[in-house]
PDB file of C-alpha atoms and ligand atoms in Angstrom:
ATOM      1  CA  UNK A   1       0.000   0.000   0.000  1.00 69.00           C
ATOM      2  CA  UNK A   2       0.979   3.361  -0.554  1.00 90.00           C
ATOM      3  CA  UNK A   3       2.401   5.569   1.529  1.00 98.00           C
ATOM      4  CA  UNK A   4      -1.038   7.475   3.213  1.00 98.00           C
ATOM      5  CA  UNK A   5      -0.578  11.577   3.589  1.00 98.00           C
ATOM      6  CA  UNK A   6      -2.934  13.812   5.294  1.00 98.00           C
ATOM      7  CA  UNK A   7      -2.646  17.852   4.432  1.00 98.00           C
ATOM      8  CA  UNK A   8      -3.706  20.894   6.529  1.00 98.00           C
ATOM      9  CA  UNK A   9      -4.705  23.658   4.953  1.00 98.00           C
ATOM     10  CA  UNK A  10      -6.682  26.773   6.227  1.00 98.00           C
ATOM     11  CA  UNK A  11      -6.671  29.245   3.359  1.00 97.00           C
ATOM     12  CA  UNK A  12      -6.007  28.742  -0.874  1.00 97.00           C
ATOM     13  CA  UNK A  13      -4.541  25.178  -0.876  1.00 98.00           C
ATOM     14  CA  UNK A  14      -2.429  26.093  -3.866  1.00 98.00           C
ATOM     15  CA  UNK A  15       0.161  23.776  -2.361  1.00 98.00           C
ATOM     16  CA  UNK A  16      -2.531  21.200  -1.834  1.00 98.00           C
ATOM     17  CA  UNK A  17      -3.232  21.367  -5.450  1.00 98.00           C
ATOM     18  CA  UNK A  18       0.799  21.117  -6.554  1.00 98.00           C
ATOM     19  CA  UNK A  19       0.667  17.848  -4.494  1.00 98.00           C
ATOM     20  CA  UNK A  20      -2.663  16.882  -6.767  1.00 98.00           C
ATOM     21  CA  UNK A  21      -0.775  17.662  -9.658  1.00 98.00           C
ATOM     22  CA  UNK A  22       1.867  16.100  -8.746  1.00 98.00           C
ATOM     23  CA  UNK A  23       0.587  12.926  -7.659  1.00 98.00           C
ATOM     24  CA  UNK A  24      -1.626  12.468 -11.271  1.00 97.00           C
ATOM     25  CA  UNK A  25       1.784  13.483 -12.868  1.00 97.00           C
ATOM     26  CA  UNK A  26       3.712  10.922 -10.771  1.00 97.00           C
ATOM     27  CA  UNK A  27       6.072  13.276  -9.471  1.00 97.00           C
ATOM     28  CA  UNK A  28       4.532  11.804  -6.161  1.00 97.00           C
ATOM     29  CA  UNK A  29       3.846   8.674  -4.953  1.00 97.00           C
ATOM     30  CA  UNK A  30       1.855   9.585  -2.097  1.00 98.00           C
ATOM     31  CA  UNK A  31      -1.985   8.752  -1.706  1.00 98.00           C
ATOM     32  CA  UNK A  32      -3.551  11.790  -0.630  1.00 98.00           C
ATOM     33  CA  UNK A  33      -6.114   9.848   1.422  1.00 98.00           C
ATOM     34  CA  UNK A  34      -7.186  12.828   3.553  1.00 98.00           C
ATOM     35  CA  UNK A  35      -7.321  17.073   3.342  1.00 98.00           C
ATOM     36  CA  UNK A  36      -8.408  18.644   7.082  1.00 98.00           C
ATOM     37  CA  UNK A  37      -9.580  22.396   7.025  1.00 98.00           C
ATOM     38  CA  UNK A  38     -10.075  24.157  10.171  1.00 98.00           C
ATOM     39  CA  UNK A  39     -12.525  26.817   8.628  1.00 97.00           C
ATOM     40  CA  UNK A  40     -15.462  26.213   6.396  1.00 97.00           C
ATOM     41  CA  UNK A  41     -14.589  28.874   3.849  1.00 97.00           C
ATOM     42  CA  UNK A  42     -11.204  27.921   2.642  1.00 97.00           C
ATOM     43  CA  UNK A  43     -11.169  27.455  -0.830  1.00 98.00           C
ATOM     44  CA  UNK A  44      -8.731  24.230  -0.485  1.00 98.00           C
ATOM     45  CA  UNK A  45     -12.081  22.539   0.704  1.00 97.00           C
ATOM     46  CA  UNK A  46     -14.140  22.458  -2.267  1.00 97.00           C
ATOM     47  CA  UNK A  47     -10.285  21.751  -4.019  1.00 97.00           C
ATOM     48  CA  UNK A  48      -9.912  18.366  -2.189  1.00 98.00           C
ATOM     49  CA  UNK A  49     -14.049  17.540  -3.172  1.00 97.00           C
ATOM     50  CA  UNK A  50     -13.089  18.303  -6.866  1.00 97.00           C
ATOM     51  CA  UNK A  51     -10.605  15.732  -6.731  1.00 97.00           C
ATOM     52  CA  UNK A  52     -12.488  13.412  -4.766  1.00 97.00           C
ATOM     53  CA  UNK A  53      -9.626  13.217  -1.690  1.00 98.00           C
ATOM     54  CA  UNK A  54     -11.838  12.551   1.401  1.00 98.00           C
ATOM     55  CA  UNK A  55     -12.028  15.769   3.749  1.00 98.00           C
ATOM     56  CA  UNK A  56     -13.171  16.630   7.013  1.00 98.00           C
ATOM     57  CA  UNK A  57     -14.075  20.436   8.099  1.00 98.00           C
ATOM     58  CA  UNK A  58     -12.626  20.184  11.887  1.00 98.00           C
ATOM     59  CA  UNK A  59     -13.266  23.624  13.462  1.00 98.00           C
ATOM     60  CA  UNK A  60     -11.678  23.934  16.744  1.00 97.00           C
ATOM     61  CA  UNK A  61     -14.201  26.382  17.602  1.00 97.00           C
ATOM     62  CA  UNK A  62     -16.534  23.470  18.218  1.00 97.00           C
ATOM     63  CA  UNK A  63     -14.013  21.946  20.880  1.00 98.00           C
ATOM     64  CA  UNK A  64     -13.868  23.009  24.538  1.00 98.00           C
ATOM     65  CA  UNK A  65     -10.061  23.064  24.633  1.00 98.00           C
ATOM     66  CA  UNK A  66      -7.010  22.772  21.841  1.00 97.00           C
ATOM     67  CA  UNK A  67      -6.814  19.236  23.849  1.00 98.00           C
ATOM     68  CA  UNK A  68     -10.070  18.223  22.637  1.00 98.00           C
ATOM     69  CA  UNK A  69      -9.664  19.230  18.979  1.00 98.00           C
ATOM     70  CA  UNK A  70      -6.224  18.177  18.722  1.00 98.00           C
ATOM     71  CA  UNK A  71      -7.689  14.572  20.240  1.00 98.00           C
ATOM     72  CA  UNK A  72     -10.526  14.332  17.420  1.00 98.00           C
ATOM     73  CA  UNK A  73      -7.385  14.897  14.849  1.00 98.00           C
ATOM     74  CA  UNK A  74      -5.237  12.241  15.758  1.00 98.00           C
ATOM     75  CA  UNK A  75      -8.483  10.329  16.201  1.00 98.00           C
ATOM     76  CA  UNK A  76      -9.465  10.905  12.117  1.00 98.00           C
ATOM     77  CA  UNK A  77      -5.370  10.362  10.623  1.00 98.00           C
ATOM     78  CA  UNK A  78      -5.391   7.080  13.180  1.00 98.00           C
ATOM     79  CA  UNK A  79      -8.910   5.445  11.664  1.00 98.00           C
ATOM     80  CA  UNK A  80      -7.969   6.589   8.275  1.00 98.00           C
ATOM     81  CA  UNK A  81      -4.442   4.756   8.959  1.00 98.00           C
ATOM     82  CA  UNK A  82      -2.481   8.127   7.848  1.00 98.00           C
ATOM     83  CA  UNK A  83       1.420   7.702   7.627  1.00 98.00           C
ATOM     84  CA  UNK A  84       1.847  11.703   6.770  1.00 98.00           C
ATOM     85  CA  UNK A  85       0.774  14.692   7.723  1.00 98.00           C
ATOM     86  CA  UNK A  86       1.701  17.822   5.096  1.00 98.00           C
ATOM     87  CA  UNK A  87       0.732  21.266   6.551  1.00 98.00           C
ATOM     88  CA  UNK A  88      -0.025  23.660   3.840  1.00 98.00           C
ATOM     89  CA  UNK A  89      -0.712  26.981   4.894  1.00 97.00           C
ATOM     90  CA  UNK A  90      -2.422  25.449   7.851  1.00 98.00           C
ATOM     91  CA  UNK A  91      -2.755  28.177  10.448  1.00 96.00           C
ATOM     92  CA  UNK A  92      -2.614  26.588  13.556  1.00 96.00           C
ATOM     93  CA  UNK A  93      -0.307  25.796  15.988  1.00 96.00           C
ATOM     94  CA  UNK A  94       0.122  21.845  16.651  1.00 97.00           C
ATOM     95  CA  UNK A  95       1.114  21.614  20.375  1.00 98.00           C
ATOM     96  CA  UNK A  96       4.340  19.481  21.724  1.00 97.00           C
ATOM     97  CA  UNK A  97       1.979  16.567  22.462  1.00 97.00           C
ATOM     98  CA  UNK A  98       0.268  16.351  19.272  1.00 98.00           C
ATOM     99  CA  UNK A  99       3.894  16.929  17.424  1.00 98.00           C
ATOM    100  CA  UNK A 100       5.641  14.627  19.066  1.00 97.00           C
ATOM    101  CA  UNK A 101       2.768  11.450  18.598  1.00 96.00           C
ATOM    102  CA  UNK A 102       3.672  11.968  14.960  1.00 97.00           C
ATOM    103  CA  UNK A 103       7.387  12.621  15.683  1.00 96.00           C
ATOM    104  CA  UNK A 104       9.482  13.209  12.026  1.00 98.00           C
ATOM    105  CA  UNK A 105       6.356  12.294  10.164  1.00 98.00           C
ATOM    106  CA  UNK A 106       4.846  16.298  10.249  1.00 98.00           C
ATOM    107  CA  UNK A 107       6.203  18.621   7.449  1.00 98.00           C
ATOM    108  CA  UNK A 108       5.653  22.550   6.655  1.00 98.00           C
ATOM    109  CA  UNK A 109       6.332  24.389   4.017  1.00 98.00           C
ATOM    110  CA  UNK A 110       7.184  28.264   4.829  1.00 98.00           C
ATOM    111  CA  UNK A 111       7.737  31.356   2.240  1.00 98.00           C
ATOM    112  CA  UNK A 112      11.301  32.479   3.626  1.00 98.00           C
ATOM    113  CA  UNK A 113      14.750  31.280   4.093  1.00 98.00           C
ATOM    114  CA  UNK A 114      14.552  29.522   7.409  1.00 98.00           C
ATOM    115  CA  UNK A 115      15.537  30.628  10.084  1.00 98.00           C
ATOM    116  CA  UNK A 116      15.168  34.125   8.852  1.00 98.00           C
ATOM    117  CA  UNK A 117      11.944  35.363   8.832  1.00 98.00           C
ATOM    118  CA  UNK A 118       9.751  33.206  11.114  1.00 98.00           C
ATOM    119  CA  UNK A 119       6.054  33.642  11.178  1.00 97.00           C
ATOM    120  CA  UNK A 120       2.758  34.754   9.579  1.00 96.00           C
ATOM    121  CA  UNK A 121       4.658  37.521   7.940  1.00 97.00           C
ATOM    122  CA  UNK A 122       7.735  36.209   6.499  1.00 98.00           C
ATOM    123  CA  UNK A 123       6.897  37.707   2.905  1.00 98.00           C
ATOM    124  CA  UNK A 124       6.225  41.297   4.292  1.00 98.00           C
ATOM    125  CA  UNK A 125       9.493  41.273   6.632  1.00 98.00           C
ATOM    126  CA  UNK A 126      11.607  40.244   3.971  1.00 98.00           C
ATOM    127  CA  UNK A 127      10.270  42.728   2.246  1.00 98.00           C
ATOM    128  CA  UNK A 128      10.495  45.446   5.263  1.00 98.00           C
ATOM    129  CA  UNK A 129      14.302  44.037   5.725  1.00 98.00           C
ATOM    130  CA  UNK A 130      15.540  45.158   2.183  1.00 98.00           C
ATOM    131  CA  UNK A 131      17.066  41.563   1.458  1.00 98.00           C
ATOM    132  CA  UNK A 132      17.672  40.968  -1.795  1.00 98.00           C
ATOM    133  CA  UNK A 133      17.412  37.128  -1.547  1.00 98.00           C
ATOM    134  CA  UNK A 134      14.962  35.096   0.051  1.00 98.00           C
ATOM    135  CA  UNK A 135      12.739  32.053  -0.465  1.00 98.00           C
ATOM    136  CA  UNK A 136      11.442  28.380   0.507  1.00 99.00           C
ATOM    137  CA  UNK A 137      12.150  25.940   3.372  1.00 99.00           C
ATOM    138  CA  UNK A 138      10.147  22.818   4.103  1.00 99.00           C
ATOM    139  CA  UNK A 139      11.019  21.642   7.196  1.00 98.00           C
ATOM    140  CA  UNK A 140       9.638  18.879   9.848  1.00 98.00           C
ATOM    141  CA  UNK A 141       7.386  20.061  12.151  1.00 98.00           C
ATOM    142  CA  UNK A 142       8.241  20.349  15.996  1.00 98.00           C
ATOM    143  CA  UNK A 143       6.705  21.785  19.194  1.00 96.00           C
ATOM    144  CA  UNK A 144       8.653  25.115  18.668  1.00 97.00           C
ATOM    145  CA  UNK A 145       6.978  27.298  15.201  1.00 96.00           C
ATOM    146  CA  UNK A 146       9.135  27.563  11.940  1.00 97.00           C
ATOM    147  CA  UNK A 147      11.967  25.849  13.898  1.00 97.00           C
ATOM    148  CA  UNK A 148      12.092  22.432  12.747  1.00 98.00           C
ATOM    149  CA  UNK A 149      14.906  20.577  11.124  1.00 98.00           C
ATOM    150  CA  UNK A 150      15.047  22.068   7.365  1.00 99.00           C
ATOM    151  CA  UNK A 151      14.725  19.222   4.748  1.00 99.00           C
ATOM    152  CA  UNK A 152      14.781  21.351   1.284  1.00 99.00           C
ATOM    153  CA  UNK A 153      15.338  24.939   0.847  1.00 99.00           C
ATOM    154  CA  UNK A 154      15.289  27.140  -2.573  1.00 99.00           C
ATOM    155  CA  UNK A 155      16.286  30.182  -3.077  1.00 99.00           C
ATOM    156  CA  UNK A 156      14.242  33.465  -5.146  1.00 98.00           C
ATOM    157  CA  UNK A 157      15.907  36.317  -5.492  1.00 98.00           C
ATOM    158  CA  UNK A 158      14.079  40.057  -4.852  1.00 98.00           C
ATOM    159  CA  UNK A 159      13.679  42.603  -7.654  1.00 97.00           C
ATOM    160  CA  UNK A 160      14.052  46.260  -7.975  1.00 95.00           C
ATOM    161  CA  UNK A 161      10.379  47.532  -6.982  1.00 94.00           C
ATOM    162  CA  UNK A 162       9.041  44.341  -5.630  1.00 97.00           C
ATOM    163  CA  UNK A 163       5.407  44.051  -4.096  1.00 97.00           C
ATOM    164  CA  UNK A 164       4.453  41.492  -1.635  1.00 97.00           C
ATOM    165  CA  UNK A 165       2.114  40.620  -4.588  1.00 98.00           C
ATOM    166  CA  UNK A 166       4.568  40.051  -6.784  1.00 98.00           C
ATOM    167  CA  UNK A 167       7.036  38.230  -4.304  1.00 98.00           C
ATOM    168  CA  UNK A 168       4.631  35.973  -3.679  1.00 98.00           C
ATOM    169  CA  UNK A 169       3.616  34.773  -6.565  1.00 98.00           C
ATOM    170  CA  UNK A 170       7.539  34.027  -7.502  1.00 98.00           C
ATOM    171  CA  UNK A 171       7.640  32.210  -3.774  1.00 98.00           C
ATOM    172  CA  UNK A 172       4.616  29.972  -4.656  1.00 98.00           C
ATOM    173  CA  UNK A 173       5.903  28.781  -7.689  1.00 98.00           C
ATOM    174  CA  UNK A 174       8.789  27.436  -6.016  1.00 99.00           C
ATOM    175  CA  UNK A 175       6.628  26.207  -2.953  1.00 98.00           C
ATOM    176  CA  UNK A 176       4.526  24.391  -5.907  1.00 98.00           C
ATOM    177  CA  UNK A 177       7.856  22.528  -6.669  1.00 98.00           C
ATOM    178  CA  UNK A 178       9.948  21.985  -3.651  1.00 98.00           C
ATOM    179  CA  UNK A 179       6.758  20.388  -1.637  1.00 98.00           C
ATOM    180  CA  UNK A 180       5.965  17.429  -3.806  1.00 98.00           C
ATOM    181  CA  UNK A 181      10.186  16.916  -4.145  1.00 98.00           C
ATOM    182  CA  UNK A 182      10.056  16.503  -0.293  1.00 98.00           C
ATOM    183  CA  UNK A 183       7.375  14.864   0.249  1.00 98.00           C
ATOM    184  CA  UNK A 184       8.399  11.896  -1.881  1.00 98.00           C
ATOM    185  CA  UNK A 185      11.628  11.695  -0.279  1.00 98.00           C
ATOM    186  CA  UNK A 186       9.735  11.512   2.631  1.00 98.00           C
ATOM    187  CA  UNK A 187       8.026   8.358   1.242  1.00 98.00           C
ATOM    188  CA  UNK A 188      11.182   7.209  -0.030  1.00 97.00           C
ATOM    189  CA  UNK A 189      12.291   7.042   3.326  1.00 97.00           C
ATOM    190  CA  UNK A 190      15.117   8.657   2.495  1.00 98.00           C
ATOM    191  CA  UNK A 191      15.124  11.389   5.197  1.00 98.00           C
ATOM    192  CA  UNK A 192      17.162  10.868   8.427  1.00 98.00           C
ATOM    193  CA  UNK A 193      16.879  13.504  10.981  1.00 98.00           C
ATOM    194  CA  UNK A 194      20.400  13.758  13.020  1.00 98.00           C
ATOM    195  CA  UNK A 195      20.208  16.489  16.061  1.00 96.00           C
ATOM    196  CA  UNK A 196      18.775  19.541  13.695  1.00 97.00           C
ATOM    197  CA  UNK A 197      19.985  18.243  10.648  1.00 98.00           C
ATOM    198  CA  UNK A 198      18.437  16.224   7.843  1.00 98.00           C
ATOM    199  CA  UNK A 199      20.620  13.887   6.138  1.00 98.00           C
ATOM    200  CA  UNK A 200      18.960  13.134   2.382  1.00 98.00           C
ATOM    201  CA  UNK A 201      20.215   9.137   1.541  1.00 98.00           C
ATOM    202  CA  UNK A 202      20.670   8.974  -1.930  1.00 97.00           C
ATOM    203  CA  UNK A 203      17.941   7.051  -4.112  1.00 94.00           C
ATOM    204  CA  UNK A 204      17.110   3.424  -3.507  1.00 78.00           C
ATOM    205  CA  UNK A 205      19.450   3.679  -0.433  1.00 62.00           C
ATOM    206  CA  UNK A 206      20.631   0.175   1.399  1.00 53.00           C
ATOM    207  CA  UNK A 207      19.069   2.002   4.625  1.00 54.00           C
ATOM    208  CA  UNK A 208      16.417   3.427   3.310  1.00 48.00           C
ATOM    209  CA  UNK A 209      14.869   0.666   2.230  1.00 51.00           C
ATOM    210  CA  UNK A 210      15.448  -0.722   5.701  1.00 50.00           C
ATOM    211  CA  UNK A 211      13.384   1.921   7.602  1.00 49.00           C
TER     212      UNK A 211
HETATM  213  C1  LIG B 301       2.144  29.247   1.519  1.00 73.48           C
HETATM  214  O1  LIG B 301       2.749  30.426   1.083  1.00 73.48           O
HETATM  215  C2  LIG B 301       2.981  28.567   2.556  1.00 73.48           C
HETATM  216  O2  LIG B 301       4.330  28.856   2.446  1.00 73.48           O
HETATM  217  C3  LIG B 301       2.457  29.124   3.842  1.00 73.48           C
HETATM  218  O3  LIG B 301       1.085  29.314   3.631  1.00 73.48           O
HETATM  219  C4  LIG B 301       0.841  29.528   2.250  1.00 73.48           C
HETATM  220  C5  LIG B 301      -0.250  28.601   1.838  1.00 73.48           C
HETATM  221  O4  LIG B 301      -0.718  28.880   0.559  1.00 73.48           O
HETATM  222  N1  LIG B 301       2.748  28.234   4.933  1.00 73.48           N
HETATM  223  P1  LIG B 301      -1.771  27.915  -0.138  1.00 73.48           P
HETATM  224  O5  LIG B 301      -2.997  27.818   0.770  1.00 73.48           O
HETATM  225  O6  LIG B 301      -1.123  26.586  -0.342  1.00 73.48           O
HETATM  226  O7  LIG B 301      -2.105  28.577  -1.420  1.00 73.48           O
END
């Protein structure tokens, strides 16, 4: 059986449909067996019901504590036997406890060079910071936010005159890329996480295959 991935997504789910994409193209060998949105009006909903990928509306509004809804998701990606979880502009903080259950099996993707420019508003403070460089990190997910071990990074450089606008639509074409490259590593099995650095094992790996 495949290897079973799960994506988060609050907003667009451009990402979500690069992984689509890239899964029909088979640039990606996951299954995308399941797409959770936190918020009934995020586009990457109806996305995940035009490709028929099952998906569940969880709003933690309708949970008496972050406990509670973070319970009912490890409750869905257990029953639905989910290997992966891929969080794709998923704006919610996972806690330690719900990180760690699904410890080096959590990735992000985040629109700046990591560990520069941590948080909602990494394109703006680039931006603010008059760098001239910036661009993509996926990374694993731990307790502490945009601080995970880095798995792929990719550079975009910043034009003369540059809007957020148009920095972001250079950043997402790149994010479009880089996500479905990791995540197949990831399903290679061909990440190993040493202290805060990810060691990639080449293709068809002796101890990858192993894992
Ligand atoms: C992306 O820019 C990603 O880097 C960030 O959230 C955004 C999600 O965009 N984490 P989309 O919903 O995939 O279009």
């Amino acid at each position: 059986m495949g290897k079973r991935l799960a994506v988060f997504c609050s907003g667009q789910g451009t990402n979500l449909q690069a992984l689509v994409d890239a899964v029909e193209q088979q640039r990606c060998g996951a299954e995308l067996a399941l797409v959770i949105v936190d918020r009934p009006d995020a586009p990457a909903l109806e996305r995940a019901q035009r490709h028929q990928i099952p998906s569940l509306l969880i709003e933690p509004r309708a949970f008496a504590s972050t406990e509670a809804y973070e319970h009912a998701l490890t409750a869905h990606l257990t029953q639905r036997q989910i290997d992966y979880v891929a969080l794709a502009g998923f704006m919610r903080v996972l806690s330690g406890a719900f990180v760690d259950q699904f410890r080096w099996r959590i990735l992000n993707i985040h629109p700046a060079l990591l560990p520069a420019f941590k948080g909602e508003r990494a394109v703006e403070d680039a931006l603010a910071a008059g760098i001239k460089v910036t661009g993509v990190t996926v990374h694993f997910v731990t307790a502490e936010v945009d601080a995970g071990p880095i798995i792929l990074q990719q550079a975009v450089p910043i034009a003369d005159n540059e809007t957020s606008a148009s920095l972001l639509t250079k950043l997402h074409a790149v994010e479009h890329q880089l996500y479905p490259q990791a995540i197949q590593l990831l399903i290679e099995e061909r990440l190993v996480v040493e202290g805060n650095i990810v060691n990639i094992l080449p293709p068809n790996n002796v101890l990858g295959s192993r894992l």
